[in-house]
Structure formats: structure tokens, C-alpha cells
Short mmCIF file of C-alpha atoms in Angstrom, two decimals:
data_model
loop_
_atom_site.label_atom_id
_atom_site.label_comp_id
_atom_site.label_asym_id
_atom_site.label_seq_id
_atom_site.Cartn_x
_atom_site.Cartn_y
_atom_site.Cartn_z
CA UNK A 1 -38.19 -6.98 1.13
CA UNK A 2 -41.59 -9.19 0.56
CA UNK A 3 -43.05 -9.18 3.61
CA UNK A 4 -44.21 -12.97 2.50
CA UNK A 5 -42.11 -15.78 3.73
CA UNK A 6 -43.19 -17.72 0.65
CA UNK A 7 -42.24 -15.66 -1.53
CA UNK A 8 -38.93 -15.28 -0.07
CA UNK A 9 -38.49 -18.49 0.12
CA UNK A 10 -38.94 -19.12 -3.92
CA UNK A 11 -36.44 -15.74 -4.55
CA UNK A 12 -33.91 -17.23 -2.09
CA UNK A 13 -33.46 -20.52 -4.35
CA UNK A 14 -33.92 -19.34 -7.46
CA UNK A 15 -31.37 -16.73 -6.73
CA UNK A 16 -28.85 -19.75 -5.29
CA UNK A 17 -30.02 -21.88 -8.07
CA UNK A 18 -28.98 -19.40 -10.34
CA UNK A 19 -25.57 -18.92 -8.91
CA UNK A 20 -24.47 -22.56 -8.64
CA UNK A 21 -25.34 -22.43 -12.45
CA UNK A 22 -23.27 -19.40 -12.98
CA UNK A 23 -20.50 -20.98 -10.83
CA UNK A 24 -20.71 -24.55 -13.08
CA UNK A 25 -19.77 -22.53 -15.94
CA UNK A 26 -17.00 -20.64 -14.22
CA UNK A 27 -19.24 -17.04 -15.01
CA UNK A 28 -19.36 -15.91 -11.02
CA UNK A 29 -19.25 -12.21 -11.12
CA UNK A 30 -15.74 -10.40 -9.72
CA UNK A 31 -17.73 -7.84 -7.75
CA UNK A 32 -18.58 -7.77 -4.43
CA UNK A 33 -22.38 -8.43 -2.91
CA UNK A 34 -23.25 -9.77 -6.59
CA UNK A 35 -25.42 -12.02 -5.36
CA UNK A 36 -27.16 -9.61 -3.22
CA UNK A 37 -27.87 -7.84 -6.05
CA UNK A 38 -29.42 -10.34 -7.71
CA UNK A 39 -31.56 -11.40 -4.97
CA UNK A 40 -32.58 -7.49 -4.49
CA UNK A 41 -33.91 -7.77 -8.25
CA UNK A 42 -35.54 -10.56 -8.12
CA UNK A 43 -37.42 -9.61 -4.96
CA UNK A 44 -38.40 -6.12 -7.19
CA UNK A 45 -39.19 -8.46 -10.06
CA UNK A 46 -41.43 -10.64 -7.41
CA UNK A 47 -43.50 -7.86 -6.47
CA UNK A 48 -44.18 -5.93 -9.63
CA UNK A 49 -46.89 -8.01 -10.13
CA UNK A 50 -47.94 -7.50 -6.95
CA UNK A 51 -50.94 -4.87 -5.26
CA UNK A 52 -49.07 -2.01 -4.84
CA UNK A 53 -49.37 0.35 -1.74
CA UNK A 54 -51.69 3.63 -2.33
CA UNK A 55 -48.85 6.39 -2.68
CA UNK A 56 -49.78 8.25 0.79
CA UNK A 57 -48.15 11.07 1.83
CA UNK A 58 -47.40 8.61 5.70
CA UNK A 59 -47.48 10.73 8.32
CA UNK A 60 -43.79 11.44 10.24
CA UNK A 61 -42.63 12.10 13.74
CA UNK A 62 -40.02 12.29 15.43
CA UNK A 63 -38.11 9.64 17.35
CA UNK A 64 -39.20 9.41 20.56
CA UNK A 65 -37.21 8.06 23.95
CA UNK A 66 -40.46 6.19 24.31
CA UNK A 67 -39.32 4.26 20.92
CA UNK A 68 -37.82 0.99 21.83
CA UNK A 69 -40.33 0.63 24.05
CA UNK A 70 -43.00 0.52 21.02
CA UNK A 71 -40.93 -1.43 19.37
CA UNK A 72 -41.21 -4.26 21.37
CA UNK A 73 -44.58 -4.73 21.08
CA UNK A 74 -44.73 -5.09 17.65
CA UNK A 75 -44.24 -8.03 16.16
CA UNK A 76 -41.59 -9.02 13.77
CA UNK A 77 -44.11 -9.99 10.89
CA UNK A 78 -45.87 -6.32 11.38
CA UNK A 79 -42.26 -4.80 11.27
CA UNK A 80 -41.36 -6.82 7.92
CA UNK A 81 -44.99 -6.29 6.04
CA UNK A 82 -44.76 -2.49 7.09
CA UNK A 83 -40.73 -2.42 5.37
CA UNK A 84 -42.46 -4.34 2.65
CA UNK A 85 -44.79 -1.78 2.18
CA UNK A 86 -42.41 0.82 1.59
CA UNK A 87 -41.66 1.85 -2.05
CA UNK A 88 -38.77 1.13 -3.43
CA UNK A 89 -35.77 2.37 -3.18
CA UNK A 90 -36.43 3.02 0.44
CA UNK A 91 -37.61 -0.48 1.22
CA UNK A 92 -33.97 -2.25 -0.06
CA UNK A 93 -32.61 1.01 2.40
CA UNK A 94 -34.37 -0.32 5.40
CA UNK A 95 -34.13 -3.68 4.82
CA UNK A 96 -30.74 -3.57 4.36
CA UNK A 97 -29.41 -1.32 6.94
CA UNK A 98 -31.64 -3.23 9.49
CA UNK A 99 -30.38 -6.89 8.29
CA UNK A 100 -27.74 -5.14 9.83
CA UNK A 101 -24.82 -6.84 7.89
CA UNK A 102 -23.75 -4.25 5.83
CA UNK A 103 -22.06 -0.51 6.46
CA UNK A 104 -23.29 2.29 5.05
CA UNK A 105 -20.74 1.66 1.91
CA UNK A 106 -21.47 -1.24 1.32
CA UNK A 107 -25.77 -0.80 1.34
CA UNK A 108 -24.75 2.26 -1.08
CA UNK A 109 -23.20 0.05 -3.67
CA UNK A 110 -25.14 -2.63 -3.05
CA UNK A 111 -28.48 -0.34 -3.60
CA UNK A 112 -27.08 1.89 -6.01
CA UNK A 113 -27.71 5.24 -3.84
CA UNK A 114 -25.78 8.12 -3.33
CA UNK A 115 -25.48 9.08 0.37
CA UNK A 116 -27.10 12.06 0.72
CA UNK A 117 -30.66 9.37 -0.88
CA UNK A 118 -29.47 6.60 1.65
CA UNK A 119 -29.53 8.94 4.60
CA UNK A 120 -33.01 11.14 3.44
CA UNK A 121 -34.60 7.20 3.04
CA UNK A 122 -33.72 5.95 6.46
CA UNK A 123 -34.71 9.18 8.17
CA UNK A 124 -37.94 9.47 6.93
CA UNK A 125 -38.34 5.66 7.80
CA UNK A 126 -37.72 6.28 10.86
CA UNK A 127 -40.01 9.36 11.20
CA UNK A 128 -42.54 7.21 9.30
CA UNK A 129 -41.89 4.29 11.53
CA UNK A 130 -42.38 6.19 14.59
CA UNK A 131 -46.14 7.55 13.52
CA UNK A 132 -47.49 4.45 12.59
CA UNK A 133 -45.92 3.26 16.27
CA UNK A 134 -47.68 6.25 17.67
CA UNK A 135 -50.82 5.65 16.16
CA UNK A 136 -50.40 2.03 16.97
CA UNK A 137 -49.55 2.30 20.63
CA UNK A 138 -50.61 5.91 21.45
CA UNK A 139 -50.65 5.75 25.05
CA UNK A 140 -46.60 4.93 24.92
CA UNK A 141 -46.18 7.83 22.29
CA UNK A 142 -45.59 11.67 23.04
CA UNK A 143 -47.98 12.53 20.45
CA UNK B 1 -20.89 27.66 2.30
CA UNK B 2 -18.27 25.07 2.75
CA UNK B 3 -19.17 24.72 6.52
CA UNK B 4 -22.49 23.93 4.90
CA UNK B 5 -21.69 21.42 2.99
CA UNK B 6 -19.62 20.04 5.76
CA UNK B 7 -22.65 19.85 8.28
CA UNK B 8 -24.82 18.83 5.43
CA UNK B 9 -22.82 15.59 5.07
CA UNK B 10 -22.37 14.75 8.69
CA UNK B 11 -25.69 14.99 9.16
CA UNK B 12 -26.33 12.30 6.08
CA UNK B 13 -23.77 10.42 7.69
CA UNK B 14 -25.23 10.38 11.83
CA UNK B 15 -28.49 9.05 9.40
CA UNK B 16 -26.79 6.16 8.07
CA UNK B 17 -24.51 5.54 11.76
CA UNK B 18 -24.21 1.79 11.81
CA UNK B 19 -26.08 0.11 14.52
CA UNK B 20 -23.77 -2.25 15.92
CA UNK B 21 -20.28 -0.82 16.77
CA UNK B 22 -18.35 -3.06 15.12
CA UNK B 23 -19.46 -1.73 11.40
CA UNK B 24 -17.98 1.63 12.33
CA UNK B 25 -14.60 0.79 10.40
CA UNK B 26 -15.29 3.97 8.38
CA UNK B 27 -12.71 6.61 9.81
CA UNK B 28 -15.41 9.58 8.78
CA UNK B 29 -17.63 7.63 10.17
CA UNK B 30 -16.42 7.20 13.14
CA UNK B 31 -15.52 11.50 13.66
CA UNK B 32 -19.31 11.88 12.85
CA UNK B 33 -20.06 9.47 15.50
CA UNK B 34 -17.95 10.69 18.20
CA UNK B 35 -19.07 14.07 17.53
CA UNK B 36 -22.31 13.53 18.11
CA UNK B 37 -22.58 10.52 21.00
CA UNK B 38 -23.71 12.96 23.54
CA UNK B 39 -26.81 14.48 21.32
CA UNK B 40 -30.42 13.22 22.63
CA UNK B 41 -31.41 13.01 19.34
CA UNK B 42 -28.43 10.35 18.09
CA UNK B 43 -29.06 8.65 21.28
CA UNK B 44 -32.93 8.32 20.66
CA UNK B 45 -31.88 6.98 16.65
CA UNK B 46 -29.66 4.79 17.93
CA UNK B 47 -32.04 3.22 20.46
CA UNK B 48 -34.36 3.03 17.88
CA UNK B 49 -32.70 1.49 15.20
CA UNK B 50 -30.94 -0.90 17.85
CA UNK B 51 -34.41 -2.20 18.42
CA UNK B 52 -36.11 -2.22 14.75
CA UNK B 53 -32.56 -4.38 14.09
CA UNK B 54 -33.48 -6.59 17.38
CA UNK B 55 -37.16 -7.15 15.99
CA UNK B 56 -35.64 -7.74 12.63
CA UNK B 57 -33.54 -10.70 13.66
CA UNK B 58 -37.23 -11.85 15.17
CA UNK B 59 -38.50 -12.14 11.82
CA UNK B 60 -39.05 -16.05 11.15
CA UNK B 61 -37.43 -17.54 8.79
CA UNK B 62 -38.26 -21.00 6.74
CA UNK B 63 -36.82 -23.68 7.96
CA UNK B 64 -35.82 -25.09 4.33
CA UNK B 65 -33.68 -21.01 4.03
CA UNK B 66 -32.29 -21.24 7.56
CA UNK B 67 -30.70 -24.38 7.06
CA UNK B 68 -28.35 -22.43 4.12
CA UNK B 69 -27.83 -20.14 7.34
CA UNK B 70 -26.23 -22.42 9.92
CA UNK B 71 -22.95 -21.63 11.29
CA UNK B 72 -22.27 -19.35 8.24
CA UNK B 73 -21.64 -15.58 8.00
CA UNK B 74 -23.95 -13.94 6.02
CA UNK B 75 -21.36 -11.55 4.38
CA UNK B 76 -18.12 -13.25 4.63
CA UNK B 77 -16.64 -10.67 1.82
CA UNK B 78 -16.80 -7.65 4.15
CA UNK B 79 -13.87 -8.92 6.46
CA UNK B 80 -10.54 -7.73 6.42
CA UNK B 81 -7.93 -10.04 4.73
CA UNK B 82 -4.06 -9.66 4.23
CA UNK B 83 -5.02 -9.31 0.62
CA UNK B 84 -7.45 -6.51 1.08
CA UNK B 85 -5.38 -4.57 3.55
CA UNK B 86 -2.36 -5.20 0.96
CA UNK B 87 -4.48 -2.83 -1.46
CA UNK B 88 -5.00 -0.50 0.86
CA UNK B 89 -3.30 3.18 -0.76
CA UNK B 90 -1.43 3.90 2.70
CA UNK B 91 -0.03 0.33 3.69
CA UNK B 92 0.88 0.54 0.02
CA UNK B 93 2.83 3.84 0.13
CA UNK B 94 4.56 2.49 3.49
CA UNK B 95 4.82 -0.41 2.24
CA UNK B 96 6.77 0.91 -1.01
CA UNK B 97 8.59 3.32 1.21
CA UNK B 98 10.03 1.46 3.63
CA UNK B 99 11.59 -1.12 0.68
CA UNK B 100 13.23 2.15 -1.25
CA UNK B 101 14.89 3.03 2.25
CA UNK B 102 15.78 -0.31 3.41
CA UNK B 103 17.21 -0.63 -0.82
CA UNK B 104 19.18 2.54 0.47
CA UNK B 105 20.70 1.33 3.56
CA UNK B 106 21.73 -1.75 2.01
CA UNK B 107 23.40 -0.47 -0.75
CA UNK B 108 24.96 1.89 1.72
CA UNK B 109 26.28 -1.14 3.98
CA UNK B 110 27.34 -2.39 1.10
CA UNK B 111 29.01 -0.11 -0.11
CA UNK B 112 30.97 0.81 3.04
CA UNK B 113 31.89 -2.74 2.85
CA UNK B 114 34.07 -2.31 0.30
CA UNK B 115 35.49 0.92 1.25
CA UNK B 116 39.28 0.77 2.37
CA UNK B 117 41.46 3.41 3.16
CA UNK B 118 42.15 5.70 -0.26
CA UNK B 119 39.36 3.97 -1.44
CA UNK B 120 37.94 7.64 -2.39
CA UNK B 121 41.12 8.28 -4.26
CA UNK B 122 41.37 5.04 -6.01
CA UNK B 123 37.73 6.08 -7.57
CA UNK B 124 38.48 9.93 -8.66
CA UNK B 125 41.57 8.27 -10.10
CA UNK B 126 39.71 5.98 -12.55
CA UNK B 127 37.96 8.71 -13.83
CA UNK B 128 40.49 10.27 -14.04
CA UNK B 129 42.02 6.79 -16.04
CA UNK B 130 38.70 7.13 -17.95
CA UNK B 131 39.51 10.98 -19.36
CA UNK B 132 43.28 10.40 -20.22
CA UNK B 133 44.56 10.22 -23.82
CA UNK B 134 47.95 8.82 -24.48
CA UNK B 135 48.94 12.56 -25.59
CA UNK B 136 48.48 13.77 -22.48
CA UNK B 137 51.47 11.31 -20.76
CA UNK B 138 54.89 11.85 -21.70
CA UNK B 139 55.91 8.64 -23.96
CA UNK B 140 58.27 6.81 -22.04
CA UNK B 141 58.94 3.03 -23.45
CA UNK B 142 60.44 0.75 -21.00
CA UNK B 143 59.67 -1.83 -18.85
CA UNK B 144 57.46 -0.64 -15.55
CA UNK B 145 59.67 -1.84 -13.42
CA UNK B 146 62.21 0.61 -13.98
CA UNK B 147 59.79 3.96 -13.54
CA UNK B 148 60.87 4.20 -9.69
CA UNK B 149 64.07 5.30 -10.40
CA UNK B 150 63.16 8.21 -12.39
CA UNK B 151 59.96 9.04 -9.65
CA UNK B 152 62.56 9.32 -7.22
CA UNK B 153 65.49 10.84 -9.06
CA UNK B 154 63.25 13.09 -11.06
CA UNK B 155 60.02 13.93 -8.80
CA UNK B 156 62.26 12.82 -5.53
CA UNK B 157 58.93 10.49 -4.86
CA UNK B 158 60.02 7.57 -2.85
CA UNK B 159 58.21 4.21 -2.46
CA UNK B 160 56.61 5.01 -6.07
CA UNK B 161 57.16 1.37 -6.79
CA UNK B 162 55.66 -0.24 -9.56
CA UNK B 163 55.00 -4.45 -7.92
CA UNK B 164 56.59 -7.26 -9.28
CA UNK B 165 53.19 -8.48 -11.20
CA UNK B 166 52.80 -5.76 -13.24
CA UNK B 167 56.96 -4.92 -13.31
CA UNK B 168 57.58 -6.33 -16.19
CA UNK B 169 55.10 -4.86 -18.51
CA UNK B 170 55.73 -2.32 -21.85
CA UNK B 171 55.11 1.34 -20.70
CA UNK B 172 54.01 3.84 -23.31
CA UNK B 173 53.88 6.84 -20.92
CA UNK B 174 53.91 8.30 -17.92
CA UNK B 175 53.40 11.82 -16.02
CA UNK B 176 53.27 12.50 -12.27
CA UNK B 177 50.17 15.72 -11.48
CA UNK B 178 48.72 16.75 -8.22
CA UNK B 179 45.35 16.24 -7.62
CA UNK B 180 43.09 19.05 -6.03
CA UNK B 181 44.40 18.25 -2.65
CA UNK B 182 47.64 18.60 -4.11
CA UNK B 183 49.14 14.85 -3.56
CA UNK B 184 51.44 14.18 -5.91
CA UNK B 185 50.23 11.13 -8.42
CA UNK B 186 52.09 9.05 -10.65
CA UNK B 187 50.54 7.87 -13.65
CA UNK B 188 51.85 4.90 -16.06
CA UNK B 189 50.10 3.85 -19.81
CA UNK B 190 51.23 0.04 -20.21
CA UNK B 191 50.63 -1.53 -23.91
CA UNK B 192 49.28 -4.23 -22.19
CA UNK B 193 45.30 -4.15 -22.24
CA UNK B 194 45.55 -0.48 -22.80
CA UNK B 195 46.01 -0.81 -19.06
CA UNK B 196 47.08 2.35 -16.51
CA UNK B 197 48.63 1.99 -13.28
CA UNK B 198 48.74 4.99 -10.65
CA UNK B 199 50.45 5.47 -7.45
CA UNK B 200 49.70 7.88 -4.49
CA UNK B 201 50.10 8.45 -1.30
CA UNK B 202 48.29 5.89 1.15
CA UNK B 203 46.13 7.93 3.62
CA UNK B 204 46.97 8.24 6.89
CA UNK B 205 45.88 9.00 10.17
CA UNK B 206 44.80 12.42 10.42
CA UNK B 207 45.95 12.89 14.33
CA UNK B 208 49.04 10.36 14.41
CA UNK B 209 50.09 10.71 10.69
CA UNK B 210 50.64 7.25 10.52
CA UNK B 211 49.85 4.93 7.26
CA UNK B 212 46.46 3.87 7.41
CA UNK B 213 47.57 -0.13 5.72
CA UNK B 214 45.41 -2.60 4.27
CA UNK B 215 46.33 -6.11 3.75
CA UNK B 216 46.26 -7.49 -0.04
CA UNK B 217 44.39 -6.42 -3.01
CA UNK B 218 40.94 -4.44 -3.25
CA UNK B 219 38.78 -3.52 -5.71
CA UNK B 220 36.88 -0.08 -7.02
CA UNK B 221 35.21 0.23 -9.60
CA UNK B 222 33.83 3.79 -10.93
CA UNK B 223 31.91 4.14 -14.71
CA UNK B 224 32.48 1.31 -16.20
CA UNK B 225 36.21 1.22 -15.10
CA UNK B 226 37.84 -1.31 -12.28
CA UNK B 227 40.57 -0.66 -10.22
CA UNK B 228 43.00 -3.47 -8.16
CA UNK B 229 44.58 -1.39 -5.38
CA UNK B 230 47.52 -2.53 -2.94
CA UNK B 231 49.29 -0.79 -0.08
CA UNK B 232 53.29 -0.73 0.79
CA UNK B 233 55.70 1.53 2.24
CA UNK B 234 52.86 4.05 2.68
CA UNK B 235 52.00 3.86 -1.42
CA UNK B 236 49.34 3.05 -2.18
CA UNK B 237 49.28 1.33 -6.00
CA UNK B 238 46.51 0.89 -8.41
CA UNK B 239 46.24 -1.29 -11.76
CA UNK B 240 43.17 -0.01 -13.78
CA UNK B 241 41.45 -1.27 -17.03
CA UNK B 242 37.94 -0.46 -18.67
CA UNK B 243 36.16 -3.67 -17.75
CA UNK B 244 35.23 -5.97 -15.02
CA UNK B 245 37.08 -7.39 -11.93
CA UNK B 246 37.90 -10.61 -14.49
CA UNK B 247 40.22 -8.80 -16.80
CA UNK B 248 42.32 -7.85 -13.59
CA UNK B 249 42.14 -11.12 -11.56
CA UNK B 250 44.58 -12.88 -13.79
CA UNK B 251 47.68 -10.67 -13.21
CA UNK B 252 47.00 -10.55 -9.21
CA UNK B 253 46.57 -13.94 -8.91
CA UNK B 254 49.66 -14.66 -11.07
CA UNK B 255 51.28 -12.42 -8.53
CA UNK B 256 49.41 -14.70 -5.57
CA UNK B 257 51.48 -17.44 -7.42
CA UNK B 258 54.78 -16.14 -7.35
#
């Protein structure tokens, strides 16, 4: 979601801090993935301040056989800066669905999207994705 | 249009198609899935996102976070407990079915456990106990005991003994009907607890004709109404009063003394 470890690292605790406060007081939430929540927000909170990416109209492809292939080159830093980079509400779509910890139901309630959002985000990451792998690694791509 | 719609949404669904199996718990899911396994293009997503989730898991992590991390699941709400599944709409329905038909059988068993031969008759005759006014009766005031003589010399009923418990009693009527099967009933209005005896014919076999007996007293009890019911000589008799078993139990087990 930050694409900096640091930073991460200060939302994690501050989002745990805050809990074990909320659970000395007996005020934990009833709902589910609460605390999710609250870390999402606090990672959008973290980077509002932040540079924000040039809105570019990325290039897409499509997904190639060649993908997994390109995949494993990259390296897992490159994949979280480039989900970082994504604007939100499709960054908290790819980061969750890729944590892969959730199902779809629960990333839609947890991200407040309807499916029809969910499914147009992750499908154009994944077009996205595969041009910037393509352009990265062009001799592996069909392009 | 609907066919559309239909397509529209499994398509938004084969976006979102989990990447390990074991998050396909969805059952629409799991038809969008299955419907299109075969297709290059799911197979080329899935391959895809099964890598992008491999690289993920790559991504470091700092030490001071991972320690939280160790030997914990990361979302230990999404399993399935007894609770959960106990909220589920359909193990509720069954659930909630299958109590209202076991409640059924039981009271059936039940029931059935009680039943004893002219056990049907003993209950039409306490409604019938339950509609008769003392008008309707012919006022006859003697002692109980003595109404056999006049079933049998009058009616020519024999065996329409009245027992020895409930002999001695004041009558204030009596009549003898037929019931729709056209059994011939004697009825008896004691001053006593406003209390009405009747005696028919005990049922019988319906290939051998013989008496169908039952030892000692039973109960039936039919709108608010119980009845103590006895067997001899192939008559069957029946003490009735408007309340529960407890009004009765005195005079049978004063008879049980005797």
C-alpha cells in the first residue's frame, strides 16, 4: 500500500497501538476486518502528504503465457513500489487481492467496492502490470 | 438482456477468481470457475496472478512487524466456526425443520402410547360429555348401581354395569343413543362433581370378533375434559369430569383399595 517499509512499519503500530487502546476500554468494533480498515486509512492518510504519481493514461496489454516468466524477474520491492503507485482505490484492490488472504467478499467490504469496480480495478492492473513487464523485459514479451 | 447481465457478472467474477483454491468457498464462485478452467485466457490470469501473489509474499518485511506475524494467521475471522455455520439461512431452515418433525413424531409416539382399545370412542364420548345438558337425559334419581337392571330390562343391553366405585353414587339422569356407527351408548348424570359415566361396547377384533381387553384403568382426555376408562364382560366403562386426571384419581384408587 506504501511501497516504503518505513512507513509501514510506523502505520502497522500505530494502527495496533490504537487497537489495544480501543480494546482497554472495551470499544473493539463488532465488525469484521475492522482493523484492516483502519490500517487501509491510515496508509491513505500516510500518503496524502506524499508526491503523488502524474495521472498517466499507463499503457495495457494483455496477459501473456510469457507472464510468470516476467514476473520472476522482478523483484518484490519493484512489484510493491509499482502497487504503491497505483491510485487509490485500485491500489487497496491489488494489494489486497494479492496479500492473498481475503476472497473476493471479503476485499469488497473491506474496500468498500461494488463488484463490478473490484473486477474493472484488478483487470486493468493486470493489463497495466503486464505493459510495464513488457516494456521492462521486452525480449520475454509478445509485444 | 438478462443473458447479458448474466455474462456481464461472470465475467466480473473470473476477474476477481481467488488465487489459491482454497478461497473458492463462494458457490457462484466456484460455477464461474468451473465454467471457465479450460479458457487460455483464465489460465494465463491465473498464472499470472499466482505469480504477482508468489512475488508478493517476497516482499520483505521488518523484522520488528514480522515478529507480530509468527505462527499466527493473518485473518483468523474468515474461518468457518460452529457459530458461523449456525447462522447460516439453510442449516437454519433444516435445522428448524427437522425439530418441528421430530416435535411431530414425538407427540405422535406419544400419543399412540396412550391409545388403548376404544380409546377413539372414549374421546368422541367426552365431547360428547362436554355438549350434554341435564335436559337432554331423562331424570332418573337413584343410586348408579341399580341402572343395569333397567339397561337390560329396558334396552335388553347386557354387561351395562355401572363398577362398584362409582355404584353407589346419586344419578340425576340417564339416556342410552347410538352413535354414528350405531353402537348403542349408555349415558348416566351423577350429582356427584357434576360427573357423567358412559358405557359402550368394548371393540373387538375385526376378523375373530373377540373383545379386544385391557387390564385396569386408562385415561383420555379431549377439550379440557378427562376420561377414566375400564374394560369387563366386553363393556367398556367410562367416568368423565371437566378437569384433570386429579379430580378422577381419588374414586379409582378408592376402588384400588377395596
Amino acid at each position: 500500500m506504501l511501497g516504503d517499509s518505513s512507513k509501514a512499519q510506523e502505520v502497522f503500530h500505530t494502527t495496533l497501538r490504537e487497537a489495544a487502546n480501543r480494546a482497554a476500554q472495551g470499544e473493539l468494533p463488532k465488525e469484521s476486518f475492522w482493523l484492516f480498515r483502519d490500517a487501509r486509512w491510515r496508509c491513505l492518510e500516510a500518503t496524502k502528504t506524499d508526491l503523488q504519481p502524474e495521472a498517466l493514461k499507463l499503457d495495457e496489454h494483455d496477459v501473456t503465457p510469457q507472464a510468470a516468466a516476467q514476473i520472476e524477474q522482478l523483484k518484490p520491492t519493484q512489484l510493491a513500489v509499482w502497487i504503491s503507485g497505483a491510485p487509490d482505490p485500485q491500489r487497496t484492490a491489488l494489494a489486497l487481492f494479492y496479500l492473498d488472504e481475503f476472497d473476493y467478499n471479503e476485499i469488497l467490504d473491506l474496500a468498500e467496492l461494488k463488484l463490478s469496480e473490484l473486477s474493472r480495478f484488478l483487470a486493468r492492473g493486470r493489463r497495466q502490470l503486464q505493459a510495464w513487464l513488457d516494456a521492462k523485459h521486452p525480449e520475454q514479451g509478445t509485444v | 438482456m438478462r443473458m447479458l447481465r448474466l455474462l456481464r457478472r461472470q465475467r466480473a467474477l473470473l476477474n476477481c477468481a481467488p488465487i489459491s483454491q482454497d478461497r473458492l468457498a463462494d458457490r457462484t464462485m466456484r460455477a464461474a470457475v468451473s465454467r471457465a478452467d479450460d479458457s487460455d485466457e483464465f489460465v494465463n490470469q491465473q498464472s499470472f496472478d499466482r505469480a504477482v501473489a508468489a512475488l508478493v509474499r517476497l516482499i520483505p518485511i521488518p523484522p520488528e512487524t514480522a515478529e507480530w506475524f509468527s505462527e499466527r494467521d493473518l485473518v483468523v475471522g474468515s474461518k468457518w466456526t460452529w457459530k458461523k455455520m449456525a447462522r447460516n439461512p439453510a442449516v437454519l431452515a433444516i435445522s428448524i425443520a427437522v425439530v418441528v418433525i421430530a416435535g411431530v413424531s414425538v407427540f405422535q409416539v406419544l400419543s399412540r402410547l396412550n391409545d388403548f382399545p376404544g380409546s377413539a370412542t372414549a374421546r368422541k364420548l367426552l365431547t360428547v360429555a362436554a355438549s350434554t345438558r341435564p335436559v337432554m337425559l331423562d331424570p332418573v334419581s337413584t343410586e348408579a348401581g341399580t341402572l343395569s337392571d333397567l339397561f337390560f330390562m329396558k334396552h335388553g343391553l347386557e354387561h351395562y354395569d355401572v363398577p362398584t366405585e362409582f355404584a353407589d353414587f346419586r344419578t340425576i339422569g340417564c339416556r342410552v343413543f347410538e352413535d354414528e356407527e350405531s353402537r348403542r351408548i349408555a349415558q348416566i348424570w351423577l350429582a356427584e362433581k357434576r360427573m357423567q359415566l358412559f358405557l359402550f361396547p368394548a371393540e373387538r377384533n375385526a376378523k375373530t370378533g373377540a373383545v379386544l381387553p385391557f387390564p385396569g384403568w386408562r385415561y383420555v382426555h379431549q377439550e379440557g375434559w378427562t376420561g377414566a376408562v375400564t374394560e369387563r364382560s366386553g363393556v367398556c366403562f367410562m367416568a368423565t369430569v371437566r378437569g384433570p386426571e386429579k379430580d378422577l384419581e381419588p374414586y379409582l384408587s378408592k376402588a384400588t383399595g377395596k
